[in-house]
Coordinates of N, CA and C in Angstrom, one line a residue:
X366 N 86.9 105.2 129.5 CA 88.2 105.3 128.6 C 88.3 104.1 128.4
X367 N 88.6 102.9 127.4 CA 89.3 101.7 127.5 C 91.1 101.6 128.4
X368 N 91.1 100.2 128.1 CA 92.2 100.1 128.6 C 93.3 100.3 127.5
X369 N 94.5 100.8 128.0 CA 95.8 100.7 126.6 C 96.0 99.9 126.4
X370 N 95.4 98.7 125.0 CA 96.1 97.3 124.5 C 96.6 97.7 122.8
X371 N 96.7 96.5 122.8 CA 96.9 96.8 121.1 C 95.9 96.6 120.7
X372 N 94.9 94.9 120.8 CA 93.6 94.5 120.3 C 92.7 95.8 120.0
X373 N 92.4 96.5 120.7 CA 91.3 97.5 121.1 C 91.6 98.5 120.8
X374 N 90.5 99.6 120.3 CA 90.7 101.0 119.6 C 90.7 101.3 121.1
X375 N 90.8 102.8 120.7 CA 91.2 103.7 122.5 C 90.8 104.7 122.1
X376 N 90.2 104.9 123.1 CA 89.3 106.6 123.4 C 90.4 107.3 123.9
X377 N 91.5 108.1 123.1 CA 92.7 108.3 123.6 C 92.0 110.3 123.8
X378 N 93.2 110.4 124.4 CA 93.0 112.0 124.1 C 92.5 113.2 122.8
X379 N 91.9 113.3 122.4 CA 91.9 115.0 121.2 C 92.8 115.2 120.6
X380 N 93.2 115.3 120.2 CA 94.3 116.9 119.3 C 94.0 116.7 118.0
X381 N 94.4 118.3 117.8 CA 94.1 119.1 116.7 C 94.9 119.1 116.0
X382 N 95.6 119.6 115.1 CA 97.3 119.5 114.0 C 95.9 121.5 113.9
X383 N 97.9 122.3 114.3 CA 97.5 123.3 112.7 C 99.1 123.2 112.2
X384 N 98.8 123.9 110.7 CA 99.6 124.1 110.0 C 99.5 125.2 109.3
X385 N 101.1 126.3 108.9 CA 100.9 127.7 107.4 C 101.5 126.9 106.9
X386 N 101.4 126.7 105.7 CA 101.4 126.4 104.2 C 101.4 127.9 103.4
X387 N 102.2 127.3 102.5 CA 102.5 127.9 101.1 C 101.2 127.8 100.6
X388 N 100.1 128.6 100.1 CA 99.0 127.9 99.0 C 99.3 127.2 98.2
X389 N 101.0 127.2 97.0 CA 101.6 126.2 96.4 C 102.5 125.2 96.9
X390 N 102.1 124.7 98.7 CA 103.5 123.5 99.3 C 102.5 122.5 98.9
X391 N 101.4 121.9 98.0 CA 100.7 120.9 98.5 C 101.6 120.1 98.6
X392 N 102.5 119.5 98.3 CA 103.5 118.5 98.2 C 104.3 118.6 100.2
X393 N 105.0 119.7 100.8 CA 105.1 119.9 101.4 C 103.8 120.4 102.6
X394 N 102.8 120.0 102.7 CA 100.9 120.2 103.4 C 101.6 118.7 103.6
X395 N 101.1 118.1 102.5 CA 100.9 116.6 102.7 C 101.7 115.8 103.4
X396 N 103.3 115.9 103.2 CA 104.1 115.5 104.2 C 104.4 116.4 105.8
X397 N 103.6 117.2 105.7 CA 103.6 118.1 107.2 C 102.5 116.9 107.7
X398 N 101.6 117.2 107.4 CA 99.6 116.4 107.4 C 100.6 114.5 107.7
X399 N 101.2 114.7 107.8 CA 101.4 112.7 107.4 C 102.1 112.9 108.6
X400 N 102.8 113.0 109.1 CA 103.9 113.5 110.2 C 103.6 113.8 111.2
X401 N 102.7 114.4 110.8 CA 101.0 115.0 112.4 C 100.3 113.9 112.6
X402 N 99.7 112.5 111.7 CA 99.2 111.4 111.8 C 100.0 110.7 113.0
X403 N 101.1 110.4 111.8 CA 101.8 109.7 112.6 C 103.2 109.7 113.8
X404 N 103.1 111.3 114.1 CA 102.8 111.4 116.0 C 102.1 111.2 116.8
X405 N 100.9 111.1 115.9 CA 99.7 111.4 116.7 C 99.2 109.4 117.3
X406 N 100.1 109.0 116.4 CA 99.5 106.8 115.9 C 100.2 106.5 117.0
X407 N 102.0 107.4 117.4 CA 102.6 106.6 117.8 C 102.6 107.3 119.4
X408 N 102.1 108.5 119.5 CA 101.9 108.6 120.9 C 100.2 108.3 121.2
X409 N 99.7 106.9 121.2 CA 98.0 107.0 120.9 C 97.1 108.2 121.0
X410 N 97.3 108.9 120.4 CA 96.6 110.1 120.2 C 95.1 109.6 119.3
X411 N 94.0 110.7 119.3 CA 93.8 110.7 118.6 C 93.5 111.5 117.6
X412 N 93.9 112.0 116.5 CA 94.1 113.4 115.4 C 92.8 113.7 114.6
X413 N 91.8 114.6 115.7 CA 90.7 115.1 115.5 C 90.2 115.6 114.9
X414 N 91.3 116.9 113.9 CA 90.6 117.6 113.0 C 92.7 118.3 112.4
X415 N 93.0 118.5 111.3 CA 93.8 119.9 111.0 C 93.4 120.6 110.5
X416 N 93.8 122.3 110.8 CA 93.5 123.3 111.2 C 95.0 123.9 109.5
X417 N 94.1 123.9 108.7 CA 95.6 124.5 107.8 C 95.7 126.6 107.3
X418 N 96.3 126.5 107.6 CA 96.5 128.6 107.3 C 97.5 128.5 106.4
X419 N 96.8 129.2 105.3 CA 97.2 129.4 104.2 C 97.6 130.6 103.8
X420 N 97.6 131.5 104.9 CA 97.3 133.5 104.7 C 98.9 133.7 105.2
X421 N 99.3 134.7 105.1 CA 100.3 134.8 105.1 C 100.6 136.8 105.8
X422 N 99.3 136.6 106.3 CA 99.8 138.2 107.0 C 100.4 138.1 108.4
X423 N 99.9 139.3 109.3 CA 100.4 139.6 109.9 C 99.4 139.8 111.0
X424 N 97.9 138.9 111.0 CA 96.8 138.5 112.0 C 96.8 137.9 112.9
X425 N 97.0 137.8 113.9 CA 96.9 136.4 114.6 C 95.7 135.4 114.7
X426 N 94.5 136.3 113.9 CA 93.1 135.6 114.3 C 92.4 135.2 113.0
X427 N 93.6 134.4 111.9 CA 92.8 133.9 110.7 C 91.4 133.0 110.8
X428 N 91.1 132.4 109.9 CA 89.9 131.4 109.6 C 90.2 130.3 110.4
X429 N 91.9 130.3 109.6 CA 91.7 128.8 111.0 C 92.5 128.3 112.2
X430 N 92.9 129.8 112.1 CA 92.9 130.0 113.9 C 92.1 129.3 114.4
X431 N 90.9 130.8 114.2 CA 89.7 131.0 114.7 C 88.4 129.6 115.1
X432 N 89.0 128.2 113.6 CA 89.1 127.1 114.0 C 89.2 126.6 115.1
X433 N 90.4 126.9 115.5 CA 91.1 125.9 116.3 C 90.7 125.6 117.7
X434 N 90.3 127.3 117.9 CA 90.4 127.8 119.2 C 88.9 127.3 119.5
X435 N 87.8 127.3 118.3 CA 86.8 126.9 118.6 C 86.7 125.5 119.0
X436 N 87.3 124.3 118.3 CA 87.2 123.2 118.8 C 87.8 122.5 120.0
X437 N 89.1 123.3 120.2 CA 89.8 123.8 122.1 C 88.8 123.9 122.6
X438 N 88.1 124.3 122.1 CA 87.2 124.2 123.6 C 86.0 123.2 124.2
X439 N 85.9 122.5 122.6 CA 85.0 120.9 123.3 C 85.5 120.5 124.2
X440 N 84.7 120.2 125.0 CA 85.0 119.1 126.3 C 85.9 118.3 126.5
X441 N 86.4 117.4 124.6 CA 87.7 116.2 124.7 C 88.4 117.2 123.6
X442 N 88.4 118.1 123.9 CA 89.7 118.4 123.5 C 91.2 118.9 124.9
X443 N 92.9 117.5 124.0 CA 93.1 117.5 124.3 C 93.9 118.5 124.2
X444 N 94.7 119.2 123.3 CA 95.7 119.4 122.6 C 96.2 120.2 121.8
X445 N 96.9 120.6 121.1 CA 97.1 120.9 119.6 C 98.7 120.6 119.2
X446 N 98.9 119.8 118.2 CA 100.3 119.4 118.2 C 100.8 120.3 116.5
X447 N 102.3 120.8 116.4 CA 102.5 121.5 115.8 C 103.7 120.6 115.0
X448 N 104.1 120.7 114.1 CA 105.5 119.6 113.6 C 106.4 121.1 114.4
X449 N 106.3 122.1 114.7 CA 107.1 122.5 115.5 C 107.1 123.9 115.8
X450 N 107.4 124.5 116.6 CA 106.5 126.2 117.3 C 106.4 127.2 116.0
X451 N 107.7 127.1 115.0 CA 107.4 127.7 114.0 C 106.5 128.6 113.7
X452 N 105.4 126.7 113.3 CA 103.7 126.4 112.1 C 103.2 127.8 113.3
X453 N 102.9 128.2 114.7 CA 102.1 129.0 115.0 C 102.7 130.3 114.6
X454 N 102.8 130.6 113.6 CA 103.2 132.3 112.9 C 105.1 133.3 113.5
X455 N 104.5 133.6 113.0 CA 106.4 135.1 113.0 C 105.8 134.9 114.3
X456 N 106.9 136.0 115.5 CA 107.3 135.7 116.3 C 106.3 136.3 117.3
X457 N 106.0 137.2 116.7 CA 104.2 138.5 117.7 C 103.4 137.9 117.5
X458 N 102.9 136.7 116.2 CA 102.1 136.5 116.3 C 101.9 135.0 117.5
X459 N 103.5 134.1 117.4 CA 103.4 132.9 117.3 C 103.0 133.7 119.5
X460 N 103.4 134.4 120.1 CA 103.9 134.3 121.1 C 102.0 134.3 121.5
X461 N 101.1 135.8 120.5 CA 99.6 135.8 120.6 C 98.2 134.8 120.8
X462 N 99.1 133.9 120.0 CA 98.5 132.5 119.6 C 99.2 131.2 121.1
X463 N 99.8 131.5 121.5 CA 100.9 130.6 122.6 C 99.8 130.7 123.7
X464 N 99.0 131.9 124.1 CA 98.7 132.9 125.2 C 97.1 132.7 125.5
X465 N 97.0 132.5 123.2 CA 94.8 132.3 123.6 C 95.3 130.8 123.8
X466 N 96.0 130.5 123.7 CA 95.6 128.5 123.3 C 95.7 128.4 124.8
X467 N 96.3 128.8 125.5 CA 96.4 128.7 127.3 C 95.6 128.3 128.3
X468 N 95.9 130.3 127.5 CA 94.7 131.2 129.0 C 92.9 130.7 127.8
X469 N 92.8 130.8 127.1 CA 91.3 130.5 127.0 C 90.9 129.0 126.8
X470 N 91.1 128.4 126.6 CA 91.5 126.5 126.4 C 92.5 126.0 127.1
X471 N 93.0 126.4 127.2 CA 94.1 125.5 128.9 C 94.4 124.3 128.2
X472 N 94.1 124.7 126.6 CA 94.8 123.2 126.0 C 96.4 123.2 125.8
X473 N 97.2 122.4 126.0 CA 98.3 121.9 125.6 C 99.0 122.0 124.2
X474 N 100.7 122.4 124.4 CA 101.1 122.6 123.0 C 101.8 120.9 122.6
X475 N 102.0 120.4 121.7 CA 102.6 119.5 121.7 C 103.5 119.9 120.2
X476 N 104.7 119.7 120.3 CA 105.7 119.4 119.7 C 105.6 118.4 119.0
X477 N 106.3 118.3 117.1 CA 106.7 117.4 117.1 C 108.4 117.0 117.3
X478 N 108.9 118.0 116.9 CA 110.1 117.9 117.2 C 110.4 119.8 117.6
X479 N 111.6 120.0 118.7 CA 111.6 120.8 118.7 C 112.5 122.4 118.2
X480 N 112.3 123.6 118.6 CA 114.0 124.7 117.9 C 114.4 124.5 118.2
X481 N 115.4 125.3 118.0 CA 117.1 126.0 118.5 C 117.0 126.2 119.3
X482 N 115.8 126.9 120.2 CA 116.3 126.5 121.9 C 116.3 125.0 122.6
X483 N 116.1 124.1 121.8 CA 115.4 122.9 122.5 C 116.9 122.2 122.2
X484 N 117.6 122.2 121.1 CA 118.9 121.7 120.8 C 119.7 122.4 121.9
X485 N 120.2 123.8 122.2 CA 120.4 124.4 122.7 C 120.5 123.9 123.9
X486 N 120.1 123.7 124.6 CA 119.8 123.0 126.3 C 120.0 121.9 126.0
X487 N 120.3 121.1 125.1 CA 120.6 120.2 124.9 C 121.9 119.8 125.8
X488 N 121.6 119.1 127.2 CA 123.6 118.4 127.4 C 124.6 117.5 126.1
X489 N 125.5 118.0 125.6 CA 126.1 117.2 125.1 C 126.2 115.7 125.7
X490 N 126.2 114.5 124.9 CA 126.7 113.2 125.2 C 127.7 112.9 125.6
X491 N 127.6 112.0 126.2 CA 128.7 111.3 127.3 C 129.3 110.5 128.0
X492 N 129.9 110.0 127.4 CA 130.5 108.3 127.9 C 131.6 108.7 128.9
X493 N 131.6 107.0 129.8 CA 132.0 106.9 130.9 C 133.9 106.2 130.4
X494 N 134.6 106.6 130.5 CA 135.9 105.8 129.5 C 136.0 104.6 130.7
X495 N 135.6 103.2 130.3 CA 135.8 102.1 131.2 C 137.8 101.6 131.7
X496 N 138.3 102.2 131.1 CA 139.3 102.1 132.0 C 139.8 103.5 132.6
X497 N 139.3 104.2 133.5 CA 139.4 105.4 134.5 C 138.0 105.6 134.7
X498 N 138.5 106.4 135.6 CA 137.2 107.5 136.6 C 136.8 108.8 135.8
X499 N 137.1 108.9 134.6 CA 136.5 110.5 134.1 C 135.7 110.1 133.1
X500 N 135.0 111.0 132.4 CA 133.5 111.1 131.7 C 135.0 112.0 130.5
X501 N 134.7 111.7 129.5 CA 134.9 112.4 128.7 C 133.2 112.6 127.4
X502 N 133.6 113.3 126.4 CA 132.6 113.9 125.5 C 132.5 112.8 124.6
X503 N 131.6 112.1 124.3 CA 131.3 111.2 123.0 C 131.7 112.0 121.7
X504 N 133.0 111.3 120.6 CA 132.2 112.0 119.7 C 131.3 111.7 118.5
X505 N 130.9 113.1 118.1 CA 130.1 112.5 116.9 C 130.5 112.6 115.7

């Protein structure tokens, strides 16, 4: 692997995107694809491909997801990048897909943004009052 610099191309970790969009949501698909590409660029990851699921069924094994699992089995695959965890589908399907990704391939899941649980776990920002020894909640 080449050293990380701003002047050389990087043979960085290969990641693959996965999106679930409605068949009529071309603008949303383009926006999500751009968000994944920007995330990969800013984190020095190589986006090797984007798998788009346009079905809204209840089956965890769609053609797009099967294709994703196939490329994750390749030796240079590092992770799956998603705009949010909800892109894996409804909860039962998402749980099965997470299990298949981690158990079958050993790939990581990278989320561009966390869900509600990530916001709930975050502690509120607190700042120190310079005139006392107490800590106060910052106003937002």
